[in-house]
PDB file of C-alpha atoms and ligand atoms in Angstrom:
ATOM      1  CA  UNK A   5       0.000   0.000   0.000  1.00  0.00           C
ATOM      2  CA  UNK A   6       3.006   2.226   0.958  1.00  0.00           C
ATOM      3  CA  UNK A   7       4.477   1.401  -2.427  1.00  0.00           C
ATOM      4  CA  UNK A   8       1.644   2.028  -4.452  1.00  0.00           C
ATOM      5  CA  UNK A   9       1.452   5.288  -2.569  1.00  0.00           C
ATOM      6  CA  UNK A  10       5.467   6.441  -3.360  1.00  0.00           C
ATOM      7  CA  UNK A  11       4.345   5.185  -7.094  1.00  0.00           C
ATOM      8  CA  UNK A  12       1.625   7.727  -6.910  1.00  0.00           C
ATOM      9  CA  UNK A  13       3.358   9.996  -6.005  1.00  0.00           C
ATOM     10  CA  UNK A  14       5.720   9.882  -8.486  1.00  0.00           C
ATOM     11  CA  UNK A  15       3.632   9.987 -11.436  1.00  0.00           C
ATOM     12  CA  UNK A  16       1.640  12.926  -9.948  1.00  0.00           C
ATOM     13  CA  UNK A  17       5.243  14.862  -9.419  1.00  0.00           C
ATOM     14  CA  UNK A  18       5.636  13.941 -12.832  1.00  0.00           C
ATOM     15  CA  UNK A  19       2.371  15.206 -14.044  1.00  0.00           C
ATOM     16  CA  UNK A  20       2.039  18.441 -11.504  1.00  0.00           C
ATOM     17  CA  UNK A  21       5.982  19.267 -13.921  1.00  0.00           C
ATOM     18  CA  UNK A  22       4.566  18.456 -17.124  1.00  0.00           C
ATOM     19  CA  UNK A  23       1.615  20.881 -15.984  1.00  0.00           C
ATOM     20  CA  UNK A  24       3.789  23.575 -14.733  1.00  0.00           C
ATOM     21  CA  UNK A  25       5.673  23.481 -17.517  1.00  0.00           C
ATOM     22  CA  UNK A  26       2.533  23.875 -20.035  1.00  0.00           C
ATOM     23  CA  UNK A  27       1.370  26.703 -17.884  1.00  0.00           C
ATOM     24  CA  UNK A  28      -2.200  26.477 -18.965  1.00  0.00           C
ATOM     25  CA  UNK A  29      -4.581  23.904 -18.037  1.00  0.00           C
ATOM     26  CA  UNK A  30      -6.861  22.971 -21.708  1.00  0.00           C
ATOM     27  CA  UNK A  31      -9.820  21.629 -21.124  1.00  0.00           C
ATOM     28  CA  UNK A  32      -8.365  18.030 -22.328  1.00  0.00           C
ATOM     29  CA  UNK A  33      -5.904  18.076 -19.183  1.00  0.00           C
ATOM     30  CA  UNK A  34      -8.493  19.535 -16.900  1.00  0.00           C
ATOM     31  CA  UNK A  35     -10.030  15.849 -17.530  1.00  0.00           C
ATOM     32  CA  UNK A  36      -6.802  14.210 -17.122  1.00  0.00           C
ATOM     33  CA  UNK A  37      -6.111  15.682 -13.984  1.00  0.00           C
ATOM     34  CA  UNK A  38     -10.203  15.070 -12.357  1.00  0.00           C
ATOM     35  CA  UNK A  39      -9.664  11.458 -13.634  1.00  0.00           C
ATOM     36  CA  UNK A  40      -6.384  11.116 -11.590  1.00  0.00           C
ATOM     37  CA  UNK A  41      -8.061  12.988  -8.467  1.00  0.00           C
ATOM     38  CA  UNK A  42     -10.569   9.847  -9.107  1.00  0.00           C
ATOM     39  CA  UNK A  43      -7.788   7.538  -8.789  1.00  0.00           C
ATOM     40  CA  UNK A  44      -6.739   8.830  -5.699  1.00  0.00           C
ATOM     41  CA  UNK A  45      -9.984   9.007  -4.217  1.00  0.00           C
ATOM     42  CA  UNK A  46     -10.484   5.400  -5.256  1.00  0.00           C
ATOM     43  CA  UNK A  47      -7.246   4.322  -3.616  1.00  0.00           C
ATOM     44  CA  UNK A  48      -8.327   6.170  -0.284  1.00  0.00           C
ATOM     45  CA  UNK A  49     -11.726   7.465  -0.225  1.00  0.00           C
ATOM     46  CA  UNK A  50     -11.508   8.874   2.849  1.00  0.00           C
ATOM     47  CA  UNK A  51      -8.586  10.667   5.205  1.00  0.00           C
ATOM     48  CA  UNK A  52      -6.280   7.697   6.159  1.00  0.00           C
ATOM     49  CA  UNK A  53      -6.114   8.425  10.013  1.00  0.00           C
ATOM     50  CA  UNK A  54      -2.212   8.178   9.622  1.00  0.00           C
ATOM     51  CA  UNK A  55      -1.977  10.883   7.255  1.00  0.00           C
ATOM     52  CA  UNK A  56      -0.220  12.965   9.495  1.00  0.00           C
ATOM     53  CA  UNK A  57       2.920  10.269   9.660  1.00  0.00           C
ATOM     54  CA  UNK A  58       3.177  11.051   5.670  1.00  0.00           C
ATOM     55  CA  UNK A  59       4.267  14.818   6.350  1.00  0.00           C
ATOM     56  CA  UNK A  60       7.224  15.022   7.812  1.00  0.00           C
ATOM     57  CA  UNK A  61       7.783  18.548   8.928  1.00  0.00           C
ATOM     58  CA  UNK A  62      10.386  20.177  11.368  1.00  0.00           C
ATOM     59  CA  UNK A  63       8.194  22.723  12.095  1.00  0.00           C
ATOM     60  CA  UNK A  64       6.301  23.575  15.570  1.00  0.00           C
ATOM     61  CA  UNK A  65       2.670  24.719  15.718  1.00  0.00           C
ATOM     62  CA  UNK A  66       0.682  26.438  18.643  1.00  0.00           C
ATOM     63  CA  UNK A  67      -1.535  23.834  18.579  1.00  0.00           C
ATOM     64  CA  UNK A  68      -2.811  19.937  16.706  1.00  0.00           C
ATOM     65  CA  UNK A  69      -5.111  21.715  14.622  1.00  0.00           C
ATOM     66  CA  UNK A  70      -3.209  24.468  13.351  1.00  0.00           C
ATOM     67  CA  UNK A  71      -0.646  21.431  12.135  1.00  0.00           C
ATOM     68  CA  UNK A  72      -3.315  19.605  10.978  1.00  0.00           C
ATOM     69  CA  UNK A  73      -4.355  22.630   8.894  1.00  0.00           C
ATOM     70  CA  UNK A  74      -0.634  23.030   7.325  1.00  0.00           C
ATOM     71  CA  UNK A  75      -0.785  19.460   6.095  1.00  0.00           C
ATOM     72  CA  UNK A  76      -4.132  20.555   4.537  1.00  0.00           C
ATOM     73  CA  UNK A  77      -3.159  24.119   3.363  1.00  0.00           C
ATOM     74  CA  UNK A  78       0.178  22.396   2.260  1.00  0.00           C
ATOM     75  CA  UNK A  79      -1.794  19.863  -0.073  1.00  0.00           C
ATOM     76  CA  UNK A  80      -3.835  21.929  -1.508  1.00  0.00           C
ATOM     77  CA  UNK A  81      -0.967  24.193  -2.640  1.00  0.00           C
ATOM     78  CA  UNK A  82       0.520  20.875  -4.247  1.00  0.00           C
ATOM     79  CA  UNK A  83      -2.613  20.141  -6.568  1.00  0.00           C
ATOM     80  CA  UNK A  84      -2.177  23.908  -7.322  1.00  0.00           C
ATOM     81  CA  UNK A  85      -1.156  24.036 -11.358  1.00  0.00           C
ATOM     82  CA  UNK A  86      -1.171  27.706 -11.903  1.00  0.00           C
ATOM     83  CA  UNK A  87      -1.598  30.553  -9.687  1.00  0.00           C
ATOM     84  CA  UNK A  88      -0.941  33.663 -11.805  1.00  0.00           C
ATOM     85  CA  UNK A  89      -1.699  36.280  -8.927  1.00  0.00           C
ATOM     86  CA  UNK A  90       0.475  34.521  -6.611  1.00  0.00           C
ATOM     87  CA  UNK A  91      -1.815  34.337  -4.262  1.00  0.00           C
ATOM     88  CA  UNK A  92      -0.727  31.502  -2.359  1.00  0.00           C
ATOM     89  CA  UNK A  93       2.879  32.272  -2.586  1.00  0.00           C
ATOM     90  CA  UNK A  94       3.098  33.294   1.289  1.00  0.00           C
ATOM     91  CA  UNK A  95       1.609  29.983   1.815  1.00  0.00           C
ATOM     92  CA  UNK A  96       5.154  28.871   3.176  1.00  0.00           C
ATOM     93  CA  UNK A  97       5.972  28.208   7.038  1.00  0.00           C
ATOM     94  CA  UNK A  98       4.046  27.264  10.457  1.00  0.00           C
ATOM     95  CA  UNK A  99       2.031  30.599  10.890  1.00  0.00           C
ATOM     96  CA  UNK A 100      -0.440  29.463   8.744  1.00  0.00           C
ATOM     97  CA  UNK A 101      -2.869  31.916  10.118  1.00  0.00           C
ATOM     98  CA  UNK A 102      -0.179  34.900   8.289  1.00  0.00           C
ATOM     99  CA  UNK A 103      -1.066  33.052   4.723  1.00  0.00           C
ATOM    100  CA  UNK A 104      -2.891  34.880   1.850  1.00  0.00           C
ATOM    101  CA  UNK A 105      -6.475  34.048   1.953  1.00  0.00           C
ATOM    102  CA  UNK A 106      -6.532  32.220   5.249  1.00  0.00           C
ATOM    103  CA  UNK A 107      -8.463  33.793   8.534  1.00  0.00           C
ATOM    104  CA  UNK A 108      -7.740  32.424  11.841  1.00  0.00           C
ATOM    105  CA  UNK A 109      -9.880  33.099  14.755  1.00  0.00           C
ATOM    106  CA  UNK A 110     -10.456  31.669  18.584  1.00  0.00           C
ATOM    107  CA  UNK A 111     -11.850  28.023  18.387  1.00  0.00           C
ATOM    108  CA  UNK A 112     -15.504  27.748  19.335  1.00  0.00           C
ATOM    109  CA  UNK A 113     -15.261  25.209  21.443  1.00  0.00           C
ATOM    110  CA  UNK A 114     -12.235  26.580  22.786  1.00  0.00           C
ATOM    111  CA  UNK A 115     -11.422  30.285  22.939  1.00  0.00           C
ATOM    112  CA  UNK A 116      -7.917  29.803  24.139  1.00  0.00           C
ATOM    113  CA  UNK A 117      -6.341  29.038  20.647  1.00  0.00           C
ATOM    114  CA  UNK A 118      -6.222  29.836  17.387  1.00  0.00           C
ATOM    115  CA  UNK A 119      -8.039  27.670  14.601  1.00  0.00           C
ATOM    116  CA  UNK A 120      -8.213  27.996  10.477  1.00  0.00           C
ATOM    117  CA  UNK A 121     -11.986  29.542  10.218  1.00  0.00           C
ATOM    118  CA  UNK A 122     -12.552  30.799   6.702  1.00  0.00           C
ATOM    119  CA  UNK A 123     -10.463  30.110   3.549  1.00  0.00           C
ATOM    120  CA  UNK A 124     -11.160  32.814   0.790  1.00  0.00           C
ATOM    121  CA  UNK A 125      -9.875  32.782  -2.653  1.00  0.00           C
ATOM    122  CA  UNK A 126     -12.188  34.457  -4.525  1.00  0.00           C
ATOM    123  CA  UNK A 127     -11.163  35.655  -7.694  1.00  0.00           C
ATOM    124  CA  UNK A 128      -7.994  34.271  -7.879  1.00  0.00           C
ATOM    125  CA  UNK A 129      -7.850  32.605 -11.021  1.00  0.00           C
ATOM    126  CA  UNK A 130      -5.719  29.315  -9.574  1.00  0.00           C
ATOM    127  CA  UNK A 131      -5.793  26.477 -11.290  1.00  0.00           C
ATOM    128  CA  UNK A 132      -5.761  23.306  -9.412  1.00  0.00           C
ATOM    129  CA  UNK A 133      -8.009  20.690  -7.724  1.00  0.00           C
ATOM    130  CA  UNK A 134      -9.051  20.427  -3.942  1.00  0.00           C
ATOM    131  CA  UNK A 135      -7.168  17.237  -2.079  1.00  0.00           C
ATOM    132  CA  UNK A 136      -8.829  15.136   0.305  1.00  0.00           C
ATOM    133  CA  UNK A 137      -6.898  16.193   3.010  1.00  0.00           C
ATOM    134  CA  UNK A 138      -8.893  19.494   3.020  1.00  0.00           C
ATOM    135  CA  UNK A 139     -11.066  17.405   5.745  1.00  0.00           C
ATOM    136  CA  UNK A 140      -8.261  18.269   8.131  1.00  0.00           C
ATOM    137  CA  UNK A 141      -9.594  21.555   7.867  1.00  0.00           C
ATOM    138  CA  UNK A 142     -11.899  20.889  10.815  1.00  0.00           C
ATOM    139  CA  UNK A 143     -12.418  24.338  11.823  1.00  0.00           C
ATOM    140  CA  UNK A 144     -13.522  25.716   8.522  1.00  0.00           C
ATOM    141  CA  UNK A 145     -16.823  28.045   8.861  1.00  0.00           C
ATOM    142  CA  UNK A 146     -16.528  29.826   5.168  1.00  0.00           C
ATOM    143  CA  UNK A 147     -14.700  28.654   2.333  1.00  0.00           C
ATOM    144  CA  UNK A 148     -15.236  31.006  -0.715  1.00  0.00           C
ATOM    145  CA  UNK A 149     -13.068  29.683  -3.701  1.00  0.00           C
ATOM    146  CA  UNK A 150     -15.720  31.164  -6.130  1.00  0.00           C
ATOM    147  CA  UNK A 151     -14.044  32.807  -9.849  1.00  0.00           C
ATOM    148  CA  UNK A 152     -10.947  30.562 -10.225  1.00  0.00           C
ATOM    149  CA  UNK A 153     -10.112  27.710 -12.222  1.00  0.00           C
ATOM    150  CA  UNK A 154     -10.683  24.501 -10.182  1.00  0.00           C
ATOM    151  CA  UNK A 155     -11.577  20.946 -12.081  1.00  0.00           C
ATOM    152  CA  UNK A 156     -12.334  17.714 -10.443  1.00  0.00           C
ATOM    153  CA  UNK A 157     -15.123  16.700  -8.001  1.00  0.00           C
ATOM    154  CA  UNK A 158     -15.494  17.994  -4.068  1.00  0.00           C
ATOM    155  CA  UNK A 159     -13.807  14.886  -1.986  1.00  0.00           C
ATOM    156  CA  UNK A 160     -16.387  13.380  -0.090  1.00  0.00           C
ATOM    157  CA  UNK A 161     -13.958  14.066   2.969  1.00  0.00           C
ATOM    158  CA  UNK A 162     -15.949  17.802   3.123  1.00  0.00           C
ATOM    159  CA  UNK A 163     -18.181  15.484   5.192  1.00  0.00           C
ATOM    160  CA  UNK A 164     -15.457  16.236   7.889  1.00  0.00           C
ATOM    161  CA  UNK A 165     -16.283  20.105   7.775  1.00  0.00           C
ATOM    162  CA  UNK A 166     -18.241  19.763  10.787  1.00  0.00           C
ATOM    163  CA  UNK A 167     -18.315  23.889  11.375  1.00  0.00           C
ATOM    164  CA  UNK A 168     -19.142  24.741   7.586  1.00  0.00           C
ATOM    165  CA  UNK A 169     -21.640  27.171   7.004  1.00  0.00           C
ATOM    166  CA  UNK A 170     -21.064  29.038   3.593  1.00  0.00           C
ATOM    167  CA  UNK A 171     -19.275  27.359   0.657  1.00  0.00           C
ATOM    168  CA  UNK A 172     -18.725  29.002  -2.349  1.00  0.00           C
ATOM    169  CA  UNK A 173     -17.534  26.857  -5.008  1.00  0.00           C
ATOM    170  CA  UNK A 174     -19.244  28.679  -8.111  1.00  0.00           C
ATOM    171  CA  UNK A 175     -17.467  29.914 -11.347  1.00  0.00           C
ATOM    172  CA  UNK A 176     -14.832  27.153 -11.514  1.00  0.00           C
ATOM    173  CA  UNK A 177     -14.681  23.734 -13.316  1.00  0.00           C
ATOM    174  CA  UNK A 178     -16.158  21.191 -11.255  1.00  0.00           C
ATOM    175  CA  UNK A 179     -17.057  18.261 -12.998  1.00  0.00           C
ATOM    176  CA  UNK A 180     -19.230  14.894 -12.194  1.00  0.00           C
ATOM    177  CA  UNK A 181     -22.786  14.331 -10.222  1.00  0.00           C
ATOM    178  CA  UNK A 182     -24.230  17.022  -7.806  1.00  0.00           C
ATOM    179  CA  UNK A 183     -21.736  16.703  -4.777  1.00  0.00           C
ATOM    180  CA  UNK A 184     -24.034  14.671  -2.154  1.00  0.00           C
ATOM    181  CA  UNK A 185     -20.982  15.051   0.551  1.00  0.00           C
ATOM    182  CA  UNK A 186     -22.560  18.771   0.832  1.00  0.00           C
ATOM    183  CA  UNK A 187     -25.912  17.562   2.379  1.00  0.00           C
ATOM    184  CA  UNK A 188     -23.860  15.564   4.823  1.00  0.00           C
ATOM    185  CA  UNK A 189     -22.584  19.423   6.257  1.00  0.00           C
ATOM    186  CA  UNK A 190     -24.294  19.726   9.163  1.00  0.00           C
ATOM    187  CA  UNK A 191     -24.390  23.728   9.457  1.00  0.00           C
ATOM    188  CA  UNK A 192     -23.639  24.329   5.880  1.00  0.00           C
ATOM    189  CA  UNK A 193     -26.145  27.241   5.468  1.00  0.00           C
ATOM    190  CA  UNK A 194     -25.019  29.282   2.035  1.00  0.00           C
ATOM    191  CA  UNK A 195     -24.224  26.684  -0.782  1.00  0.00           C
ATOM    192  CA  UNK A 196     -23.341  28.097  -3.894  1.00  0.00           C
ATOM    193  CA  UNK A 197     -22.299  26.166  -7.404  1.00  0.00           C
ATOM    194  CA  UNK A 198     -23.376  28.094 -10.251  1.00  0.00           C
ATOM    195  CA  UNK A 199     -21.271  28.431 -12.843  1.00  0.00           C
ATOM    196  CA  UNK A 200     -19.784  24.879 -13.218  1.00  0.00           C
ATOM    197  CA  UNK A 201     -20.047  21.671 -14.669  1.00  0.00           C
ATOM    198  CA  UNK A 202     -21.537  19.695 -13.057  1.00  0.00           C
ATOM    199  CA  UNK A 203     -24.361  17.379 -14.738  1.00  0.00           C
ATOM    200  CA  UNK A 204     -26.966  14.208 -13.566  1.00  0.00           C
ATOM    201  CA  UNK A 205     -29.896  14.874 -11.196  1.00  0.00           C
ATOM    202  CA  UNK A 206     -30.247  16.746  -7.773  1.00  0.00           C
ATOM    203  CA  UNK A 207     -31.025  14.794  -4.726  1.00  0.00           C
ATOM    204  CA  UNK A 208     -34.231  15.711  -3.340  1.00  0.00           C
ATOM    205  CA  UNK A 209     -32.619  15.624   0.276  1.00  0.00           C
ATOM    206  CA  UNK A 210     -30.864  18.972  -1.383  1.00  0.00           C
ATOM    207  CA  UNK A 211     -34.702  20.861  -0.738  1.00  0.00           C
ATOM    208  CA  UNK A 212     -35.454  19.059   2.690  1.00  0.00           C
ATOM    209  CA  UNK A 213     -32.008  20.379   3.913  1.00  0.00           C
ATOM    210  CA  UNK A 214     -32.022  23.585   6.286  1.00  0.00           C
ATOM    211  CA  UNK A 215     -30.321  25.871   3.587  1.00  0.00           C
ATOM    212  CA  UNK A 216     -30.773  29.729   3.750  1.00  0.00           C
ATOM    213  CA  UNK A 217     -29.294  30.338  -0.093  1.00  0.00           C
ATOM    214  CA  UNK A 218     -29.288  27.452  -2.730  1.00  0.00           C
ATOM    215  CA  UNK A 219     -27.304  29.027  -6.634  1.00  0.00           C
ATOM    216  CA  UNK A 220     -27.481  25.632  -8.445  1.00  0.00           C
ATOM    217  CA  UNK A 221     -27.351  28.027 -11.811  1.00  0.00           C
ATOM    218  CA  UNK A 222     -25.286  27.698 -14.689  1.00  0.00           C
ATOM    219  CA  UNK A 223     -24.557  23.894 -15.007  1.00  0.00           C
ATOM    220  CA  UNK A 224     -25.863  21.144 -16.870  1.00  0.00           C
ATOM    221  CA  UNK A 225     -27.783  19.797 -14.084  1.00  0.00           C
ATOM    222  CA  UNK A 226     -30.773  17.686 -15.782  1.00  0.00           C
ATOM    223  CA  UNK A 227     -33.656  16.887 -13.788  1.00  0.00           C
ATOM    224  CA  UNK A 228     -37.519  16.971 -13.200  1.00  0.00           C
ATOM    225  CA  UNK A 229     -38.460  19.920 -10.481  1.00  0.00           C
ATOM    226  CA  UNK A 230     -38.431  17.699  -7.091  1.00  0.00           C
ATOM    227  CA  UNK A 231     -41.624  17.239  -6.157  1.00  0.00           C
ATOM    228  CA  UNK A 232     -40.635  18.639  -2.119  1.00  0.00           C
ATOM    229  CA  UNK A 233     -38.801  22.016  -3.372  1.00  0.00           C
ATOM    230  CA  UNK A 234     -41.347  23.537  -2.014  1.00  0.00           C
ATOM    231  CA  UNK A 235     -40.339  22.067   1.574  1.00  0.00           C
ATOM    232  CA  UNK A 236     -36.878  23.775   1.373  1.00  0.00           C
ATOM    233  CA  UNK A 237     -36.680  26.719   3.720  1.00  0.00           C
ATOM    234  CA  UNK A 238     -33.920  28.523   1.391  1.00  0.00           C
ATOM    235  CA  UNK A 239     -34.670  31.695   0.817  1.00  0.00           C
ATOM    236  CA  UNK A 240     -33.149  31.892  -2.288  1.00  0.00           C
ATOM    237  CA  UNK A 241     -33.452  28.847  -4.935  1.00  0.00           C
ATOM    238  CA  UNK A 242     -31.506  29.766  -8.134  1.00  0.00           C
ATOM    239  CA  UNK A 243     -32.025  26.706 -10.601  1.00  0.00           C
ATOM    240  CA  UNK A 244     -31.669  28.979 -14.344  1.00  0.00           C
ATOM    241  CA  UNK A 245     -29.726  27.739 -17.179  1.00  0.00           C
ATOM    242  CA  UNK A 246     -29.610  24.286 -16.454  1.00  0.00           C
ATOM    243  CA  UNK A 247     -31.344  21.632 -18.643  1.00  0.00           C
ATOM    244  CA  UNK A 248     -34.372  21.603 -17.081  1.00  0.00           C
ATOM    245  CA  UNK A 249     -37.448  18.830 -17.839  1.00  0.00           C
ATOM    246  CA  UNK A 250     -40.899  19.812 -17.090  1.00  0.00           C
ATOM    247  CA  UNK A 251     -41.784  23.452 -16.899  1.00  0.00           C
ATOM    248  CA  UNK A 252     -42.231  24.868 -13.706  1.00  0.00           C
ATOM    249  CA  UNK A 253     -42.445  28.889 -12.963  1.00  0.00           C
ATOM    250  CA  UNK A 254     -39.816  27.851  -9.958  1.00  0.00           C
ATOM    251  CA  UNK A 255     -37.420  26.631 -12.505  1.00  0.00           C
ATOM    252  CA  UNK A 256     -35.587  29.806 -12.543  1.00  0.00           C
ATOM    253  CA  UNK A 257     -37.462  31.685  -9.290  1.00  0.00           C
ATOM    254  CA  UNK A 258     -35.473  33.155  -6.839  1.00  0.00           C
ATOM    255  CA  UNK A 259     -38.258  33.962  -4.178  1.00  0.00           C
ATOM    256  CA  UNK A 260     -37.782  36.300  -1.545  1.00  0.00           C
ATOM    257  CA  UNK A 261     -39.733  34.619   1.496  1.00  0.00           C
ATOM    258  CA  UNK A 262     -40.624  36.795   4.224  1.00  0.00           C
TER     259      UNK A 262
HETATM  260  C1  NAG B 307      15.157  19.657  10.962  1.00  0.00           C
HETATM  261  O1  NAG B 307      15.709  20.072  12.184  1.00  0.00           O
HETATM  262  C2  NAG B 307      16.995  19.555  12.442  1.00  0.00           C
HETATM  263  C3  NAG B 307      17.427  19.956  13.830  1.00  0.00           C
HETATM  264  O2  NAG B 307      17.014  21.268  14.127  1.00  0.00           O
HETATM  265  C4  NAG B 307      17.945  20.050  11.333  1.00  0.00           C
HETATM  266  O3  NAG B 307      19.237  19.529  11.543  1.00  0.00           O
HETATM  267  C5  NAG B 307      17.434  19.620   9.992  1.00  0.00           C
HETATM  268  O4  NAG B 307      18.251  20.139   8.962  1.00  0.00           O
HETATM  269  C6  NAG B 307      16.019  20.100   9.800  1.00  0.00           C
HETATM  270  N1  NAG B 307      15.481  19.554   8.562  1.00  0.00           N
HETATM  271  C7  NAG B 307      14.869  20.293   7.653  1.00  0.00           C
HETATM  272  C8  NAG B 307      14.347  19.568   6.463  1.00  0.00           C
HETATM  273  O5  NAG B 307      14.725  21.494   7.775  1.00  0.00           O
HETATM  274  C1  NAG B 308       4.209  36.092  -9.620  1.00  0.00           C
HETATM  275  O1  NAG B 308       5.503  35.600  -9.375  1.00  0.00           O
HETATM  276  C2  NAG B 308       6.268  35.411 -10.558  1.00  0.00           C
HETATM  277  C3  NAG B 308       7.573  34.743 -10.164  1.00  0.00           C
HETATM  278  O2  NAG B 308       8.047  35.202  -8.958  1.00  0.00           O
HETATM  279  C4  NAG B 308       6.465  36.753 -11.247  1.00  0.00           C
HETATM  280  O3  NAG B 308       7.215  36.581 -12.413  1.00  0.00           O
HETATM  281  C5  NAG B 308       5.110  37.348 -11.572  1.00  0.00           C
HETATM  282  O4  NAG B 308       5.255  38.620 -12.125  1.00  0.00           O
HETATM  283  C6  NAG B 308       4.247  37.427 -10.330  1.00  0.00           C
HETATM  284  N1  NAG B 308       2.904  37.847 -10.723  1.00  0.00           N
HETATM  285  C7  NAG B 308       2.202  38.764 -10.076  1.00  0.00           C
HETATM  286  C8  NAG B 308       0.854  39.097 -10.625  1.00  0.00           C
HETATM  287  O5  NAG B 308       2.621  39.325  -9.073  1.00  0.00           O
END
């Protein structure tokens, strides 16, 4: 298993060059690289609890969860392809909470540290995917990644993101089925997707889910109006420009409730 991971590894280093060196993503490599995130995923669906014994850093942290979130932060840089603004070019060191993009603030269930709370890259333009290990990012109540150039699928290790209440994933390149790990957020409150790829049917769980703001607009979602929209407290619904079947004046609505 070790093995296969070091060959992995290899081939990805090999890849994440070839990449750099191209310095754009096309569309045909965007499907190279979500296929190889599918690999991965495959291999190790979810966070292998001795992740941590992978990194091997000399560096001290004020506390677990800040070190869990370098091994996170640290990942995610490495499925990075192109980040023309630089943006996560501070990302470099333990003081995590000092990166680009990255707001720290008091744990809630314990004021006395420091934790990872909000991740925003909005507008960016990176190109990359998002590793599993972002589940390490525990702490996580906003992650806003929306106007950059991110393929692949959400891991299904967001199911970790115990705290999340807005994410923001909308115009990237997300690929593959509506990304069921979201309905398993249990405070997830804002979910936002417009403006990607993704395709297949929405789960009806989606409108029986305790959502304030559902943008689902802008993909090729195909699907008949769920017959318990009407049950979703949201008070936004934004459905437009996906391939709709059956007519229904809530396919595009966005209804302001009182
Ligand atoms: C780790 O720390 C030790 C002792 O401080 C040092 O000798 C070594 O070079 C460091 N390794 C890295 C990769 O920085
Ligand atoms: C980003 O960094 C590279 C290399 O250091 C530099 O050539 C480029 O001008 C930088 N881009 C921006 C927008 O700062």
């Amino acid at each position: 298993m070790k093995a296969l991971g070091c060959i992995f590894f290899l081939i990805f280093s090999l890849v994440f060059l070839f990449l750099r060196l191209s310095y754009a993503v096309t569309d045909t490599e965007a499907r190279f690289i979500a296929g190889r995130q599918l690999l991965h995923l495959r291999e190790g669906e979810d966070l292998p609890d001795d992740l941590e014994f992978h990194v091997d850093t000399n560096l001290t942290f004020p506390n677990p969860r800040l070190r869990r979130a370098y091994i996170a932060l640290h990942t995610w840089k490495e499925a990075i392809f192109s980040d023309p603004y630089n943006v996560t070019s501070n990302w470099e060191g333990a003081d995590v909470c000092s990166y680009k993009g990255v707001f720290c603030a008091p744990a809630l269930d314990d004021p006395s540290i420091d934790v990872v709370a909000g991740i925003d890259l909005n507008h960016a333009d990176i190109a990359g995917y998002l590793p599993p290990e972002i589940g390490l990012l525990t702490d996580l109540a906003l992650l806003h990644i929306n106007s950059n150039r991110f393929c692949g699928i959400v891991p299904k290790s967001f199911n970790k993101l115990e705290l999340l209440f807005e994410l923001d994933l909308s115009n990237n390149r997300f690929v593959g089925p509506f990304p069921t790990v979201v309905i398993s957020i249990p405070a997830l409150k804002y979910l936002d997707l417009r403006y990607n790829d993704f395709e297949g049917p929405l789960p009806s769980e989606l409108f029986d889910k305790d959502l304030d703001a559902i943008f689902l607009n802008n993909n090729r979602f195909h699907f008949h109006i769920p017959e318990n929209m009407g049950n979703s407290p949201a008070s936004i619904v934004v459905l437009a420009n996906n391939k709709l079947a059956g007519a229904s004046p809530a396919a595009s609505a966005r209804w302001p409730r009182p």
